[in-house]
Amino acid sequence: MSSRTELIRVEISRPSERLDTFLREQFPAVSRGALQRLIEEGHIRVNGKQVKPTHHPHAGEQIEVHWPEARPAEAQPEDMPLEIIFEDKDLLVLNKPPGLVVHPAAGHEEHTLVNALLHHCAGQLSGIGGVARPGIVHRLDKETSGCLVVAKNDATHIALAEQFAGRTLEKIYEAIVCGEVPKLQGEMREAIARHPTHRKRMAVTDGSGREAWTSYRVLKRLHGATHVEASLHTGRTHQIRVHFQHLGHAVVGDATYGARQNQRLTELTGYTAPRQMLHARKITFLHPGKKKKQTFEAPWPEDFKAALETLKT
């Protein structure tokens, strides 16, 4: 991605909003962390002056955003198997296996999906995600399997990110959850925020968090568990896992949010899940190049099939 500069004029003062949060709304394809780095490195200035990410935008200010030329990816290409559902010149849709980390981070610098993509795409990946996340428009937790979309160029990345931010994509998951979900269908509209004491966890809050909306329907009742389909209308961190825990039916195998319920399931059935039983089954979006809606589905992985078989009534 070649360097370029964009100018934004602040129309209304935002006394309670930080600059990095304000810019996140303007550029949904760019992570807040990436924006903070650009501000701290002086690539983003207000009225020509360097400011902090905590600066509050005021009416009349001019924000100059300089997008530096993408540096070579720091992650190294690795020849790893990928289950590709669809691929063309603009994007890929993958069936991510459980246990695969999406992008390099502390403790996971190698053997990630990004390493595999750098090898498979040989440089043909969007640069907007930064050097650590080339092509990555959205992510799945390490233990979650299923549909993942990867952008090969910046235009596709921006168009897809806008669909994620605008909630015009359809994301359908399947999960096996503990216990018998009483209603055949329902929805959860509880706000989610960072847990007040466990900083690596999320939690349903009393309204101080961000809006989160999940709808669900029961697919099959199992022995000590329920097979459900869940539709994400928002994309909060750990949303399905947190919402089902709040409902009283934690995802089977989820040690973070459902240790006690999973222990009861094991005592009842003798089954212990190898990971959280959550699978991104289907995704529907407007293909930016073809200008038409497309739907892609990922088949269940073997451990998900095994769980359904073991817990069937």
Short mmCIF file of C-alpha atoms in Angstrom, two decimals:
data_model
loop_
_atom_site.label_atom_id
_atom_site.label_comp_id
_atom_site.label_asym_id
_atom_site.label_seq_id
_atom_site.Cartn_x
_atom_site.Cartn_y
_atom_site.Cartn_z
CA MET A 1 0.00 0.00 0.00
CA SER A 2 1.61 3.28 -1.09
CA SER A 3 1.66 6.25 1.29
CA ARG A 4 -1.14 8.81 1.13
CA THR A 5 -2.63 11.60 3.24
CA GLU A 6 -6.27 12.30 4.08
CA LEU A 7 -7.78 15.37 5.73
CA ILE A 8 -10.76 15.28 8.09
CA ARG A 9 -12.49 18.39 9.45
CA VAL A 10 -14.21 17.99 12.83
CA GLU A 11 -17.74 19.36 12.45
CA ILE A 12 -18.98 18.84 16.03
CA SER A 13 -16.95 18.95 19.25
CA ARG A 14 -16.54 15.57 20.99
CA PRO A 15 -15.63 16.53 24.60
CA SER A 16 -16.14 13.00 25.92
CA GLU A 17 -14.62 11.09 22.98
CA ARG A 18 -10.96 10.26 22.40
CA LEU A 19 -9.25 10.96 19.07
CA ASP A 20 -8.45 7.26 18.48
CA THR A 21 -12.12 6.33 19.06
CA PHE A 22 -13.30 9.12 16.75
CA LEU A 23 -10.93 7.94 14.00
CA ARG A 24 -12.02 4.33 14.48
CA GLU A 25 -15.51 5.45 13.34
CA GLN A 26 -14.02 7.14 10.26
CA PHE A 27 -11.82 4.15 9.34
CA PRO A 28 -13.55 0.93 10.49
CA ALA A 29 -11.03 -1.17 8.55
CA VAL A 30 -8.21 0.00 10.83
CA SER A 31 -7.82 -1.32 14.39
CA ARG A 32 -7.80 1.11 17.28
CA GLY A 33 -4.34 -0.13 18.23
CA ALA A 34 -3.02 0.71 14.76
CA LEU A 35 -4.54 4.21 14.97
CA GLN A 36 -2.95 4.75 18.39
CA ARG A 37 0.47 3.81 16.97
CA LEU A 38 0.01 6.22 14.03
CA ILE A 39 -0.93 9.04 16.44
CA GLU A 40 2.01 8.32 18.75
CA GLU A 41 4.44 8.15 15.80
CA GLY A 42 3.22 11.53 14.50
CA HIS A 43 1.52 10.22 11.34
CA ILE A 44 -1.79 11.65 12.57
CA ARG A 45 -1.73 15.34 13.55
CA VAL A 46 -4.35 17.87 14.64
CA ASN A 47 -3.97 21.39 13.21
CA GLY A 48 -0.44 20.38 12.25
CA LYS A 49 0.54 19.44 15.82
CA GLN A 50 1.32 16.06 17.33
CA VAL A 51 -1.24 15.05 19.96
CA LYS A 52 -2.01 12.04 22.15
CA PRO A 53 -4.62 9.36 21.39
CA THR A 54 -6.60 10.77 24.36
CA HIS A 55 -7.05 14.18 22.66
CA HIS A 56 -10.72 15.25 22.42
CA PRO A 57 -11.71 16.45 18.93
CA HIS A 58 -13.12 19.99 18.81
CA ALA A 59 -15.23 21.62 16.13
CA GLY A 60 -13.12 23.32 13.46
CA GLU A 61 -10.02 21.20 14.00
CA GLN A 62 -8.36 19.66 10.96
CA ILE A 63 -7.02 16.15 11.36
CA GLU A 64 -4.28 15.14 8.97
CA VAL A 65 -3.99 11.37 8.54
CA HIS A 66 -0.84 10.17 6.82
CA TRP A 67 -0.93 6.50 5.87
CA PRO A 68 2.70 5.42 5.63
CA GLU A 69 3.82 2.97 3.00
CA ALA A 70 3.28 -0.59 4.19
CA ARG A 71 6.43 -2.13 5.57
CA PRO A 72 7.35 -5.68 4.60
CA ALA A 73 5.46 -8.19 6.71
CA GLU A 74 7.40 -9.20 9.80
CA ALA A 75 5.70 -12.58 9.95
CA GLN A 76 7.41 -15.21 7.84
CA PRO A 77 5.62 -17.26 5.17
CA GLU A 78 5.02 -20.88 6.15
CA ASP A 79 3.85 -23.72 3.93
CA MET A 80 0.82 -24.88 5.94
CA PRO A 81 -2.35 -26.61 4.73
CA LEU A 82 -5.39 -24.37 4.22
CA GLU A 83 -8.96 -25.52 3.62
CA ILE A 84 -10.08 -23.00 1.00
CA ILE A 85 -13.82 -22.77 0.41
CA PHE A 86 -13.53 -20.01 -2.23
CA GLU A 87 -10.78 -17.93 -3.80
CA ASP A 88 -10.53 -15.31 -6.54
CA LYS A 89 -8.30 -12.30 -7.24
CA ASP A 90 -9.96 -10.22 -4.48
CA LEU A 91 -10.49 -12.50 -1.51
CA LEU A 92 -10.43 -15.94 0.07
CA VAL A 93 -12.96 -17.69 2.28
CA LEU A 94 -11.36 -20.31 4.52
CA ASN A 95 -12.61 -23.02 6.84
CA LYS A 96 -10.37 -22.29 9.84
CA PRO A 97 -9.55 -25.40 11.86
CA PRO A 98 -9.85 -25.29 15.66
CA GLY A 99 -6.57 -24.58 17.45
CA LEU A 100 -5.18 -22.28 14.75
CA VAL A 101 -4.25 -18.75 15.89
CA VAL A 102 -5.30 -16.14 13.30
CA HIS A 103 -2.42 -13.65 13.57
CA PRO A 104 0.98 -13.48 15.30
CA ALA A 105 1.03 -12.19 18.88
CA ALA A 106 3.15 -12.62 21.98
CA GLY A 107 3.66 -16.34 22.42
CA HIS A 108 2.34 -17.15 18.94
CA GLU A 109 4.83 -15.65 16.47
CA GLU A 110 4.81 -18.70 14.18
CA HIS A 111 2.39 -21.29 12.78
CA THR A 112 -0.50 -18.81 12.55
CA LEU A 113 -3.04 -18.32 9.79
CA VAL A 114 -1.16 -15.19 8.70
CA ASN A 115 2.04 -17.24 8.21
CA ALA A 116 0.09 -19.65 6.01
CA LEU A 117 -1.55 -16.81 4.04
CA LEU A 118 1.79 -15.10 3.38
CA HIS A 119 2.98 -18.32 1.75
CA HIS A 120 -0.23 -19.10 -0.13
CA CYS A 121 -0.87 -15.58 -1.44
CA ALA A 122 2.80 -14.70 -2.06
CA GLY A 123 2.44 -10.99 -1.25
CA GLN A 124 -1.11 -10.56 -2.57
CA LEU A 125 -2.71 -9.46 0.70
CA SER A 126 -4.18 -6.13 1.84
CA GLY A 127 -1.88 -3.94 3.95
CA ILE A 128 -4.49 -2.09 5.99
CA GLY A 129 -4.34 -4.52 8.90
CA GLY A 130 -0.69 -3.61 9.45
CA VAL A 131 2.36 -5.83 9.33
CA ALA A 132 0.98 -8.26 11.91
CA ARG A 133 -2.41 -8.78 10.25
CA PRO A 134 -2.10 -8.65 6.45
CA GLY A 135 -5.41 -9.50 4.79
CA ILE A 136 -7.22 -10.04 8.10
CA VAL A 137 -10.61 -8.29 8.00
CA HIS A 138 -12.11 -10.11 11.00
CA ARG A 139 -10.96 -12.86 13.33
CA LEU A 140 -12.08 -16.01 15.07
CA ASP A 141 -10.88 -17.16 18.47
CA LYS A 142 -8.10 -19.75 18.40
CA GLU A 143 -10.48 -22.57 19.38
CA THR A 144 -13.37 -21.47 17.11
CA SER A 145 -13.59 -23.13 13.71
CA GLY A 146 -15.31 -22.13 10.47
CA CYS A 147 -15.72 -19.39 7.88
CA LEU A 148 -13.08 -16.68 7.77
CA VAL A 149 -12.79 -14.05 5.02
CA VAL A 150 -9.38 -12.72 3.92
CA ALA A 151 -8.85 -9.66 1.68
CA LYS A 152 -6.19 -9.73 -1.04
CA ASN A 153 -6.18 -5.99 -1.69
CA ASP A 154 -6.94 -2.73 0.14
CA ALA A 155 -10.14 -1.90 -1.80
CA THR A 156 -11.65 -5.28 -0.91
CA HIS A 157 -10.50 -4.93 2.71
CA ILE A 158 -12.16 -1.50 3.07
CA ALA A 159 -15.40 -2.67 1.40
CA LEU A 160 -15.64 -5.77 3.60
CA ALA A 161 -14.77 -3.83 6.77
CA GLU A 162 -17.59 -1.39 5.99
CA GLN A 163 -20.00 -4.33 5.75
CA PHE A 164 -18.83 -5.64 9.12
CA ALA A 165 -19.13 -2.18 10.69
CA GLY A 166 -22.51 -1.53 9.03
CA ARG A 167 -23.86 -4.96 10.06
CA THR A 168 -24.87 -5.83 6.50
CA LEU A 169 -23.16 -9.22 6.58
CA GLU A 170 -24.94 -12.31 7.81
CA LYS A 171 -22.87 -14.42 10.23
CA ILE A 172 -24.35 -17.70 11.43
CA TYR A 173 -22.65 -19.90 14.00
CA GLU A 174 -23.46 -23.31 15.42
CA ALA A 175 -22.67 -24.18 19.01
CA ILE A 176 -23.21 -26.97 21.49
CA VAL A 177 -24.16 -25.47 24.84
CA CYS A 178 -24.53 -26.96 28.31
CA GLY A 179 -27.95 -27.94 29.59
CA GLU A 180 -31.39 -27.79 28.00
CA VAL A 181 -32.15 -24.37 26.48
CA PRO A 182 -35.86 -23.94 27.35
CA LYS A 183 -37.00 -21.75 24.46
CA LEU A 184 -36.88 -23.03 20.88
CA GLN A 185 -35.72 -19.58 19.80
CA GLY A 186 -34.88 -16.25 21.34
CA GLU A 187 -32.52 -13.29 21.36
CA MET A 188 -30.09 -11.69 23.76
CA ARG A 189 -29.56 -7.92 23.71
CA GLU A 190 -27.26 -7.48 26.71
CA ALA A 191 -24.37 -5.01 26.50
CA ILE A 192 -20.86 -6.45 26.79
CA ALA A 193 -17.74 -4.87 28.29
CA ARG A 194 -14.36 -5.91 29.65
CA HIS A 195 -14.75 -7.85 32.90
CA PRO A 196 -14.06 -5.48 35.84
CA THR A 197 -11.52 -7.80 37.52
CA HIS A 198 -10.56 -10.47 34.94
CA ARG A 199 -9.09 -8.30 32.18
CA LYS A 200 -8.83 -11.11 29.61
CA ARG A 201 -12.53 -11.86 29.93
CA MET A 202 -15.66 -10.06 28.78
CA ALA A 203 -18.94 -9.81 30.70
CA VAL A 204 -22.55 -8.72 30.36
CA THR A 205 -22.83 -5.32 32.03
CA ASP A 206 -25.59 -3.09 33.37
CA GLY A 207 -25.58 -0.97 30.22
CA SER A 208 -22.11 0.57 30.51
CA GLY A 209 -20.70 -1.72 27.80
CA ARG A 210 -21.18 -1.80 24.04
CA GLU A 211 -24.44 -2.93 22.49
CA ALA A 212 -24.45 -6.65 21.73
CA TRP A 213 -27.22 -8.59 19.98
CA THR A 214 -27.37 -12.33 19.39
CA SER A 215 -30.41 -14.31 18.20
CA TYR A 216 -30.60 -18.09 18.39
CA ARG A 217 -32.73 -21.15 17.65
CA VAL A 218 -32.51 -24.70 18.94
CA LEU A 219 -31.45 -27.24 16.30
CA LYS A 220 -31.46 -30.38 18.44
CA ARG A 221 -31.74 -31.39 22.08
CA LEU A 222 -28.87 -33.58 23.24
CA HIS A 223 -28.01 -35.52 26.40
CA GLY A 224 -27.14 -32.81 28.93
CA ALA A 225 -26.63 -30.23 26.17
CA THR A 226 -28.32 -28.40 23.27
CA HIS A 227 -27.21 -27.91 19.65
CA VAL A 228 -28.05 -24.32 18.69
CA GLU A 229 -27.70 -21.95 15.76
CA ALA A 230 -26.72 -18.38 16.65
CA SER A 231 -26.86 -15.29 14.44
CA LEU A 232 -24.54 -12.38 15.26
CA HIS A 233 -26.05 -8.94 14.69
CA THR A 234 -23.09 -7.22 16.36
CA GLY A 235 -19.48 -8.35 16.60
CA ARG A 236 -18.28 -8.00 20.18
CA THR A 237 -15.34 -9.97 21.56
CA HIS A 238 -16.48 -13.43 22.78
CA GLN A 239 -20.09 -12.35 22.16
CA ILE A 240 -21.73 -15.77 21.69
CA ARG A 241 -19.75 -17.30 24.57
CA VAL A 242 -20.63 -14.46 26.96
CA HIS A 243 -24.29 -14.29 25.96
CA PHE A 244 -24.88 -18.02 26.37
CA GLN A 245 -23.08 -18.01 29.72
CA HIS A 246 -25.40 -15.16 30.79
CA LEU A 247 -28.37 -17.22 29.60
CA GLY A 248 -27.18 -20.03 31.88
CA HIS A 249 -25.98 -22.29 29.08
CA ALA A 250 -22.23 -21.88 28.57
CA VAL A 251 -20.65 -23.27 25.40
CA VAL A 252 -19.52 -26.86 25.84
CA GLY A 253 -15.74 -26.99 26.31
CA ASP A 254 -15.44 -23.28 27.20
CA ALA A 255 -13.07 -23.30 30.19
CA THR A 256 -13.06 -19.50 30.40
CA TYR A 257 -16.79 -18.89 30.70
CA GLY A 258 -18.26 -22.28 31.61
CA ALA A 259 -15.89 -24.38 33.73
CA ARG A 260 -18.51 -25.29 36.35
CA GLN A 261 -21.24 -26.17 33.84
CA ASN A 262 -18.80 -28.23 31.80
CA GLN A 263 -17.72 -30.12 34.90
CA ARG A 264 -21.38 -31.01 35.53
CA LEU A 265 -21.75 -32.14 31.89
CA THR A 266 -18.72 -34.42 32.22
CA GLU A 267 -20.10 -35.89 35.46
CA LEU A 268 -23.45 -36.51 33.77
CA THR A 269 -22.26 -37.89 30.42
CA GLY A 270 -18.58 -38.80 30.76
CA TYR A 271 -17.83 -36.48 27.83
CA THR A 272 -15.12 -33.79 28.05
CA ALA A 273 -14.83 -31.46 25.05
CA PRO A 274 -11.33 -30.87 23.60
CA ARG A 275 -12.15 -27.18 22.99
CA GLN A 276 -15.11 -24.78 22.93
CA MET A 277 -17.73 -26.24 20.58
CA LEU A 278 -18.31 -23.13 18.49
CA HIS A 279 -18.27 -23.18 14.68
CA ALA A 280 -18.73 -20.28 12.21
CA ARG A 281 -21.04 -22.21 9.90
CA LYS A 282 -22.10 -19.65 7.30
CA ILE A 283 -21.27 -16.14 6.08
CA THR A 284 -23.14 -14.02 3.53
CA PHE A 285 -21.74 -10.74 2.17
CA LEU A 286 -21.73 -8.52 -0.90
CA HIS A 287 -18.67 -9.47 -2.94
CA PRO A 288 -16.94 -6.10 -3.51
CA GLY A 289 -15.66 -7.05 -6.98
CA LYS A 290 -18.70 -8.91 -8.30
CA LYS A 291 -21.26 -6.58 -6.66
CA LYS A 292 -23.50 -9.49 -5.74
CA LYS A 293 -24.32 -11.31 -2.52
CA GLN A 294 -22.59 -14.60 -1.95
CA THR A 295 -23.00 -17.21 0.77
CA PHE A 296 -20.31 -19.62 1.92
CA GLU A 297 -20.62 -22.54 4.34
CA ALA A 298 -17.98 -24.45 6.29
CA PRO A 299 -18.63 -28.11 7.20
CA TRP A 300 -18.31 -29.21 10.81
CA PRO A 301 -14.83 -30.28 11.93
CA GLU A 302 -14.40 -33.84 13.18
CA ASP A 303 -14.41 -32.94 16.89
CA PHE A 304 -17.74 -31.10 16.50
CA LYS A 305 -19.24 -34.15 14.75
CA ALA A 306 -17.88 -36.38 17.50
CA ALA A 307 -19.46 -34.20 20.21
CA LEU A 308 -22.87 -34.35 18.52
CA GLU A 309 -22.58 -38.12 18.16
CA THR A 310 -21.43 -38.67 21.76
CA LEU A 311 -24.13 -36.45 23.28
CA LYS A 312 -27.05 -37.53 21.12
CA THR A 313 -30.08 -38.72 23.08
#
